[in-house]
Short mmCIF file of C-alpha atoms in Angstrom, two decimals:
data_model
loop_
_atom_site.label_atom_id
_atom_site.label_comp_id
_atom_site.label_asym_id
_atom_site.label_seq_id
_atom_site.Cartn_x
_atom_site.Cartn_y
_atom_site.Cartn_z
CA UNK A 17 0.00 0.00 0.00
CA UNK A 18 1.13 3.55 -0.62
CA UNK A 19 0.46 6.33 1.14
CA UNK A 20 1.08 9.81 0.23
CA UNK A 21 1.36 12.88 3.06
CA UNK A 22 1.58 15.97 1.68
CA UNK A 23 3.08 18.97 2.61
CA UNK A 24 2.64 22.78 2.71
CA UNK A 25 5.54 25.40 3.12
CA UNK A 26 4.34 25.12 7.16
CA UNK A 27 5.02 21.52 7.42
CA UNK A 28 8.28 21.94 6.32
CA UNK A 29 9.29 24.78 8.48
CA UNK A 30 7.85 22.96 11.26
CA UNK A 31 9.24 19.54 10.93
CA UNK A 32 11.08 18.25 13.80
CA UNK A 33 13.09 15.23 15.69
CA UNK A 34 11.64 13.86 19.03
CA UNK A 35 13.15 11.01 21.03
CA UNK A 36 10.75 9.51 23.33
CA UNK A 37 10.96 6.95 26.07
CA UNK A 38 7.62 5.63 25.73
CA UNK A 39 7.77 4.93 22.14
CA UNK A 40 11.26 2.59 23.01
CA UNK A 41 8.48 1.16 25.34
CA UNK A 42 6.00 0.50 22.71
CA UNK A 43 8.53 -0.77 20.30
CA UNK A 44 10.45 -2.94 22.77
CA UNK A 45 7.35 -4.64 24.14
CA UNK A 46 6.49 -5.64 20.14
CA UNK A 47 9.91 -6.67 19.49
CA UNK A 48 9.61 -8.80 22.75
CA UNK A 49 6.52 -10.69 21.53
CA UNK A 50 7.98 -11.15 18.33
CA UNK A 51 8.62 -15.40 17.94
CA UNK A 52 11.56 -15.31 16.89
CA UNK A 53 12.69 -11.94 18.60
CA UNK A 54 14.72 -9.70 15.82
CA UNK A 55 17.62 -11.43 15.30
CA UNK A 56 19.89 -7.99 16.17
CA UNK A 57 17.89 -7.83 19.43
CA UNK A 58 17.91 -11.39 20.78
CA UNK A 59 20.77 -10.99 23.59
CA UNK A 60 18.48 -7.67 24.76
CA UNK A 61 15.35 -10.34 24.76
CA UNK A 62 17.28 -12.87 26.38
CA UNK A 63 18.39 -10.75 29.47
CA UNK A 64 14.85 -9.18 29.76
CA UNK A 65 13.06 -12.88 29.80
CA UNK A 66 15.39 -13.89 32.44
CA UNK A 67 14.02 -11.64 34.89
CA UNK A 68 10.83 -11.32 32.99
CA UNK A 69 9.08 -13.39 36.56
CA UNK A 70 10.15 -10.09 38.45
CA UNK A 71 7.69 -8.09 36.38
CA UNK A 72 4.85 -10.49 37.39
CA UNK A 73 1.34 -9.85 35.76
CA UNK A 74 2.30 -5.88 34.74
CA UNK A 75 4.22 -7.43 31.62
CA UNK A 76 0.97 -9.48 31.14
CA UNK A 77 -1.25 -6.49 31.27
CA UNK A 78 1.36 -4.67 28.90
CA UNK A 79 1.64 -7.87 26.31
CA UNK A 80 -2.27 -7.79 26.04
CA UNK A 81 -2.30 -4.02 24.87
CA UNK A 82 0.94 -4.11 22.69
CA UNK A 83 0.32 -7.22 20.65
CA UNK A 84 2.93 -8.97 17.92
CA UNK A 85 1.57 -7.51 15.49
CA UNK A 86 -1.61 -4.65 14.24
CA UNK A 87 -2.31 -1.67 15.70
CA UNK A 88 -0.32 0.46 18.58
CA UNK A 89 -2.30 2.49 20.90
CA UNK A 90 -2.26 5.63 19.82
CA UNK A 91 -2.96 6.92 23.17
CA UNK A 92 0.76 5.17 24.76
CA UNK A 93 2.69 7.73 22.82
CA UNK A 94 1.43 11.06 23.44
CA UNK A 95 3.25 13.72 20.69
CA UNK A 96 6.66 15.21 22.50
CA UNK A 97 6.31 18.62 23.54
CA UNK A 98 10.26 19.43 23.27
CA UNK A 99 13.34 17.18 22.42
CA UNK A 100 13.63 14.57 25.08
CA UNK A 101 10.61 14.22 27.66
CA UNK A 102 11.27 11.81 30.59
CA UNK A 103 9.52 9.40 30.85
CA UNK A 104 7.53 10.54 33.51
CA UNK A 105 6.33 13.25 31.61
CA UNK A 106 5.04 11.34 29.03
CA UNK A 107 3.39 9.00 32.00
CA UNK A 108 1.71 12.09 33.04
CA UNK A 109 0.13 12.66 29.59
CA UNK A 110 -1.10 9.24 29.26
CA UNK A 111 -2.74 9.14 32.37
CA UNK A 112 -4.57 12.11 31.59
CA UNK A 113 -6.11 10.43 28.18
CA UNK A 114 -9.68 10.89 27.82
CA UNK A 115 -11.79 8.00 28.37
CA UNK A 116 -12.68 8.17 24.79
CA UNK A 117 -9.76 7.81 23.23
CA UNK A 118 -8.49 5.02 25.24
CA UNK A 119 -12.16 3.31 24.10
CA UNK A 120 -11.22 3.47 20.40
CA UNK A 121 -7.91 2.14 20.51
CA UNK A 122 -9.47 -1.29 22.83
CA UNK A 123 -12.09 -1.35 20.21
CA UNK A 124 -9.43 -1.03 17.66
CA UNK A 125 -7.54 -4.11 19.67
CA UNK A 126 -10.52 -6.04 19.90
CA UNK A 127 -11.47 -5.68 16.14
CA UNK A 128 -8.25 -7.21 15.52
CA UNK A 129 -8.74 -10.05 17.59
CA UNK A 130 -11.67 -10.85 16.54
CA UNK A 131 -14.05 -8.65 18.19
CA UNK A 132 -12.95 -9.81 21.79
CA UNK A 133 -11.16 -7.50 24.29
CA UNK A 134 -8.67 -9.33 25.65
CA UNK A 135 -9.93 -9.88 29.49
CA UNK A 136 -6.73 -8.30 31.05
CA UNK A 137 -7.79 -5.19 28.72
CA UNK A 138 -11.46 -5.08 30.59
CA UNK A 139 -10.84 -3.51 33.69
CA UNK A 140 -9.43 -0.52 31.38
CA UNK A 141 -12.53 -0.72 28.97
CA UNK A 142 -14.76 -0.50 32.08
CA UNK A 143 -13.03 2.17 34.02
CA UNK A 144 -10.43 4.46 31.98
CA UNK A 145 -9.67 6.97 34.88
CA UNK A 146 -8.95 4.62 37.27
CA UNK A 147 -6.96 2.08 35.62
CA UNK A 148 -4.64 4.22 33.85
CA UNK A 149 -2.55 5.28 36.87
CA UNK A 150 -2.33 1.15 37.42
CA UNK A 151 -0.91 1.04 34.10
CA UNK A 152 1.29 3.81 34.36
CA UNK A 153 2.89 1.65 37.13
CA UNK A 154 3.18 -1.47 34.79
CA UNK A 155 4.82 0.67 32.37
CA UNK A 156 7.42 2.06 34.99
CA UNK A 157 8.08 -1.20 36.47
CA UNK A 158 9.17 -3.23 32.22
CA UNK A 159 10.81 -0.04 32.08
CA UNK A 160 13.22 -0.44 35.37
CA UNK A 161 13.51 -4.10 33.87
CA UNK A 162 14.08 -3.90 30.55
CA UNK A 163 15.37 -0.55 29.44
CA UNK A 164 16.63 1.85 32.40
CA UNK A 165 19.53 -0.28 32.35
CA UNK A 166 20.27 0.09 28.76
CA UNK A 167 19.08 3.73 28.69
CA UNK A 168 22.20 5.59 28.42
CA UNK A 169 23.36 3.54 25.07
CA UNK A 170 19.97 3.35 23.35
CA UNK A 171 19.61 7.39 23.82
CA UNK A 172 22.96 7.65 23.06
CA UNK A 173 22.22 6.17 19.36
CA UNK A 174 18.96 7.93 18.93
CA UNK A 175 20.92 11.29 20.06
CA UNK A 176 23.51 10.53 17.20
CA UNK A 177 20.58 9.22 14.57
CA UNK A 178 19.40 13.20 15.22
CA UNK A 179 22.89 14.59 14.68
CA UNK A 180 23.37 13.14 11.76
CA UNK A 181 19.90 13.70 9.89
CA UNK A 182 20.51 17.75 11.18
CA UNK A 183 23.71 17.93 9.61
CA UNK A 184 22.11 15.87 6.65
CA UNK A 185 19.50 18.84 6.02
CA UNK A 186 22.03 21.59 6.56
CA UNK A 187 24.16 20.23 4.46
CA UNK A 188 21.84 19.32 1.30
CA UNK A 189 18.43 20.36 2.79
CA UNK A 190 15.72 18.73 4.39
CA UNK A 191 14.60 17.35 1.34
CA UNK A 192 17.75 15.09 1.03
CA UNK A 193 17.05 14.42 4.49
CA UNK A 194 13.58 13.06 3.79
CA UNK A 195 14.61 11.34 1.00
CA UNK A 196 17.38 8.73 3.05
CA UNK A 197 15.13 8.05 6.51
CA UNK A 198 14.35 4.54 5.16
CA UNK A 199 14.34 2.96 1.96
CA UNK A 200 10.33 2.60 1.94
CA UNK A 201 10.20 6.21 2.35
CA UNK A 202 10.83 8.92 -0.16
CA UNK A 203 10.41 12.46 -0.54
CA UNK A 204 8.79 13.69 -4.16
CA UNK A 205 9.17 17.31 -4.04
CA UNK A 206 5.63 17.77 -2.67
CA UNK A 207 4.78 14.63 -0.58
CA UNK A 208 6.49 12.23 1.47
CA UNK A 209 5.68 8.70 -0.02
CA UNK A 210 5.32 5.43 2.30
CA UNK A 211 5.20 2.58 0.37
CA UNK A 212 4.70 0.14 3.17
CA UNK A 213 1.62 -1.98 3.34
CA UNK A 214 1.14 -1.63 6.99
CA UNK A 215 2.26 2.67 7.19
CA UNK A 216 -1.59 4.45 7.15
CA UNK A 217 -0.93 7.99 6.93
CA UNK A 218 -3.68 10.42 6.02
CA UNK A 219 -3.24 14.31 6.05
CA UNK A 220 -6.87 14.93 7.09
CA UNK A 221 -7.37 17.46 10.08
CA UNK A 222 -3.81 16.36 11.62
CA UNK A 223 -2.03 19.24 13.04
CA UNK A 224 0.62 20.97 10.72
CA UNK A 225 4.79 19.64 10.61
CA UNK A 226 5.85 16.53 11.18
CA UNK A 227 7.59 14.78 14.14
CA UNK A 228 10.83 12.12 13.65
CA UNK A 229 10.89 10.23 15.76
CA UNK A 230 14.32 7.67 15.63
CA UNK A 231 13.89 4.39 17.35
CA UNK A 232 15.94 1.45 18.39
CA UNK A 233 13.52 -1.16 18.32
CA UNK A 234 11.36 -0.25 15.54
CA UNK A 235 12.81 -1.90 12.70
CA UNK A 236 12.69 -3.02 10.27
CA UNK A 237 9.73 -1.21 10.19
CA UNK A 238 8.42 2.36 9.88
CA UNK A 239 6.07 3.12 11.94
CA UNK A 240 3.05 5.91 12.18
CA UNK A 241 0.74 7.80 14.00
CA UNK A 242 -1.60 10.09 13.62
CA UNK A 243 -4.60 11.28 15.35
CA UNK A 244 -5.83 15.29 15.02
CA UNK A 245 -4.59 17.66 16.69
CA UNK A 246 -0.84 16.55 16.82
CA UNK A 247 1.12 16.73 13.80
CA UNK A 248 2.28 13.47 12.07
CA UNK A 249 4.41 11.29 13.68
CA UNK A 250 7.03 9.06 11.44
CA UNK A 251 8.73 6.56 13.62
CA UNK A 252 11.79 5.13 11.76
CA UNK A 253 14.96 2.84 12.79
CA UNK A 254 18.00 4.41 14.02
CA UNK A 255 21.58 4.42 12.25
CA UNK A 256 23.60 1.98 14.17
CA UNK A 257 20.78 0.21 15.14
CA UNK A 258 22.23 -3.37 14.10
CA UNK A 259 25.42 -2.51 16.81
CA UNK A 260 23.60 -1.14 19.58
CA UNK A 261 23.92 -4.53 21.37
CA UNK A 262 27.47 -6.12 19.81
CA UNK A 263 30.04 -6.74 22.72
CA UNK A 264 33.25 -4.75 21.72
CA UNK A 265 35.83 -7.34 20.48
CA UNK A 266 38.42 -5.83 22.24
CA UNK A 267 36.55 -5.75 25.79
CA UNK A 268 39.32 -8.23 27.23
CA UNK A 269 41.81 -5.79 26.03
CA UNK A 270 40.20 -2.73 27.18
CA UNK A 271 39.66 -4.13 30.49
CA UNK A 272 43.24 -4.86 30.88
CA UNK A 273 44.24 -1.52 30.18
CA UNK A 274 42.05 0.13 33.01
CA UNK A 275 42.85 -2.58 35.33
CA UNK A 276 45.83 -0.78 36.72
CA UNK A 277 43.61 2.64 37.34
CA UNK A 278 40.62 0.89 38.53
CA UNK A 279 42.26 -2.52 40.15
CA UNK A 280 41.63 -6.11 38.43
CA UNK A 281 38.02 -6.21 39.84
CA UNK A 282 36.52 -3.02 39.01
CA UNK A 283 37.67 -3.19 35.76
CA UNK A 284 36.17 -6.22 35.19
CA UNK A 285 33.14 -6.09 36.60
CA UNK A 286 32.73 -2.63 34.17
CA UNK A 287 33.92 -5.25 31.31
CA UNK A 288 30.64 -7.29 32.47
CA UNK A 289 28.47 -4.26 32.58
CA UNK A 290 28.10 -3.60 29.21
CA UNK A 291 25.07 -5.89 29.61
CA UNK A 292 23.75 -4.86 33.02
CA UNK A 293 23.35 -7.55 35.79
CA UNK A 294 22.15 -8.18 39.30
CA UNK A 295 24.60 -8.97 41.84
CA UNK A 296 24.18 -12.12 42.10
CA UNK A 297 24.32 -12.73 38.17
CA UNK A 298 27.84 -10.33 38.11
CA UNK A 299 28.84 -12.79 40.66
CA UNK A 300 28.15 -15.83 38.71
CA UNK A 301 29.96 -13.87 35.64
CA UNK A 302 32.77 -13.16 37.28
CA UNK A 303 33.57 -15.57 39.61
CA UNK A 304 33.94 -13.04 42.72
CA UNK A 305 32.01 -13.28 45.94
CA UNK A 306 29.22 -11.53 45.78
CA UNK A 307 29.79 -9.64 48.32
CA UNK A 308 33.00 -8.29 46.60
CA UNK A 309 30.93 -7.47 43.80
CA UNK A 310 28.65 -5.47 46.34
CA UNK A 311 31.48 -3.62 47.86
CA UNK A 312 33.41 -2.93 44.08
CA UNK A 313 30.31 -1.83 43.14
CA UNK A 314 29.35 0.45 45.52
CA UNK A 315 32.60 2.05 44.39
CA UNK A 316 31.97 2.44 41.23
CA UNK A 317 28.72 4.22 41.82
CA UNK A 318 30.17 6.90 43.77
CA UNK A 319 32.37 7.49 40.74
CA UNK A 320 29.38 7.97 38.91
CA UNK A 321 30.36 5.29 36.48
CA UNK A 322 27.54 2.57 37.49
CA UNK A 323 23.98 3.27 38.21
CA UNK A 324 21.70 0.96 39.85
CA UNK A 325 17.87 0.53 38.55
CA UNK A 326 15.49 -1.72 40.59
CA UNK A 327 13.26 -4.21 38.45
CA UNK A 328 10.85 -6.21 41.30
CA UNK A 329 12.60 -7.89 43.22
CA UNK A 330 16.09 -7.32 41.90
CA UNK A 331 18.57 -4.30 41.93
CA UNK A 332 19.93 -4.32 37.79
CA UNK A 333 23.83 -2.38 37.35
CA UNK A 334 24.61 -0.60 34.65
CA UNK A 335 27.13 0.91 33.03
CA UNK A 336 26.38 5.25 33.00
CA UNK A 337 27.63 7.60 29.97
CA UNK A 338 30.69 8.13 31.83
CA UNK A 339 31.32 4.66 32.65
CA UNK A 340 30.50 3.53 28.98
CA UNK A 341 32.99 6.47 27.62
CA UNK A 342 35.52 5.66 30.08
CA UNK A 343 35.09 1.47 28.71
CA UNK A 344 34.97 2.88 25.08
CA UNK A 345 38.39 4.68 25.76
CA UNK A 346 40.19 2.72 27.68
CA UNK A 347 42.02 0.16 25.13
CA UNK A 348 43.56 3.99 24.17
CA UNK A 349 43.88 6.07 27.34
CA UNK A 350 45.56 3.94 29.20
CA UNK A 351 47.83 1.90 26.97
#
């Protein structure tokens, strides 16, 4: 199917990038129910179902409304009102969501299914206003889980995805720019073509522009939404997308080489982090106690290098922007 949106003088002056938290949400939690996950995102998926029993029935609850495959509530990614809202910003928007518009999308979902809600959906049908605060808190506990951890490297390549397209249109204009966002779009002087069966994009009473929004976890897709008054939203994959989870060859190396700044330990255990763990599992990875692990972490969090997200039951580590450019660096630094 193609679709055509087209665009005025306005919409051009008033496109703009976005990178949102809850749409890595939405996106995640469809790559997730994917059988098979993405190939490029399968050692992500394998972490996250490993401590998937933490989440208990809020992953349920979130499964049920973000399903393999079909339509995305519209009302789980409110339009951006500036670059980069937290996430609890955009939790505050969805919890405000009319009762009405959270009724189409279910009735959407339930078309799709057949024309039956799924039951862990009801209590949301029934009640809007009172459920969406519980759902707010499923959202905020998958995200402690399965993305806090990893937050710092997937903004990180959204936050270079937007460099490069901005120096892309100041360099040949935001046509050019258009034109190279995917390979199923492209940019005709007067419209911006999606020739993707499942893309729907209509201009219709949507507000003027149009919002990018890059995405680590929606390809290979490209993704839309649109509901009046926001402006068009055009949710594509990110450059770098197919590295974002590739272990460094050298991390042995690298390791080594801060060893003698950080001692044996630290080092390794920031090796170890570039897929986040529980103290227990660092333990297991390592072969240190775990309290040593405790204590060597600890350390490394007042240096501002870890950070330390709980998920249920369990306290995830992580490696922070520091931490990952003092990692990235160190093979060189400290050779």
């Amino acid at each position: 199917m193609r679709t055509e949106l087209h665009f005025s003088a306005q919409d051009l002056a008033l496109t703009r990038f976005a990178v949102s938290p809850m749409q890595e949400v939405v996106t995640s939690l469809r790559a997730l129910a994917h059988s098979p996950v993405p190939a490029l995102h399968r050692r992500w998926a394998g972490r996250v179902r490993e401590r998937s029993a933490a989440a208990g029935p809020a992953l349920e609850r979130l499964a049920a409304l973000v399903p393999p495959t079909g339509h995305l509530p519209d009302f789980l990614n409110p339009a951006p009102t500036g670059f980069s809202p937290t996430l609890a910003e955009e939790l505050t928007a969805i919890t405000a969501t009319g009762a009405g518009q959270v009724r189409v999308d279910l009735d959407i979902l339930a078309a799709e299914a057949g024309g039956r809600l799924p039951a862990l959906l009801a209590p949301l049908y029934r009640d809007p206003a009172a459920q969406l605060p519980r759902l707010a808190a499923d959202i905020e506990a998958y995200w402690e889980l399965a993305l806090a951890p990893y937050w710092a490297r997937i903004r990180a390549l959204l936050a270079a995805d937007v460099f490069h397209r901005s120096r892309q249109a100041a360099e040949h204009g935001t046509a050019r720019m258009l034109d190279e966002l995917h390979e199923t779009v492209r940019w005709d002087g007067s419209a911006l073509r999606l020739e993707q069966r499942h893309c729907g994009v209509t201009r219709l009473s949507a507000g003027a522009g149009l919002l990018l929004l890059p995405s680590a976890f929606a390809w290979p897709r490209v993704l839309t939404r649109v509901l009046p008054p926001d402006p068009p939203q055009l949710i594509y994959p990110a450059r770098g997308t197919a590295t974002l989870w590739e272990r460094p060859a050298d991390t042995t190396d690298r390791a080594d080489a801060l060893a003698g700044v950080l001692g044996r330990s630290r080092a390794r255990l920031l090796a170890e982090l570039d897929s986040p763990g529980s103290t227990t599992e660092l333990a297991r990875r390592t072969g240190l106690s775990p309290a040593g692990v405790s204590q060597h972490l600890t350390a490394l969090r007042a240096a501002g290098l870890t950070s330390a997200h709980r998920a249920g039951h369990a306290v995830l580590h992580a490696r922070t922007a520091v931490g990952d450019s003092l990692f990235d660096q160190g093979g060189r630094a400290f050779e």
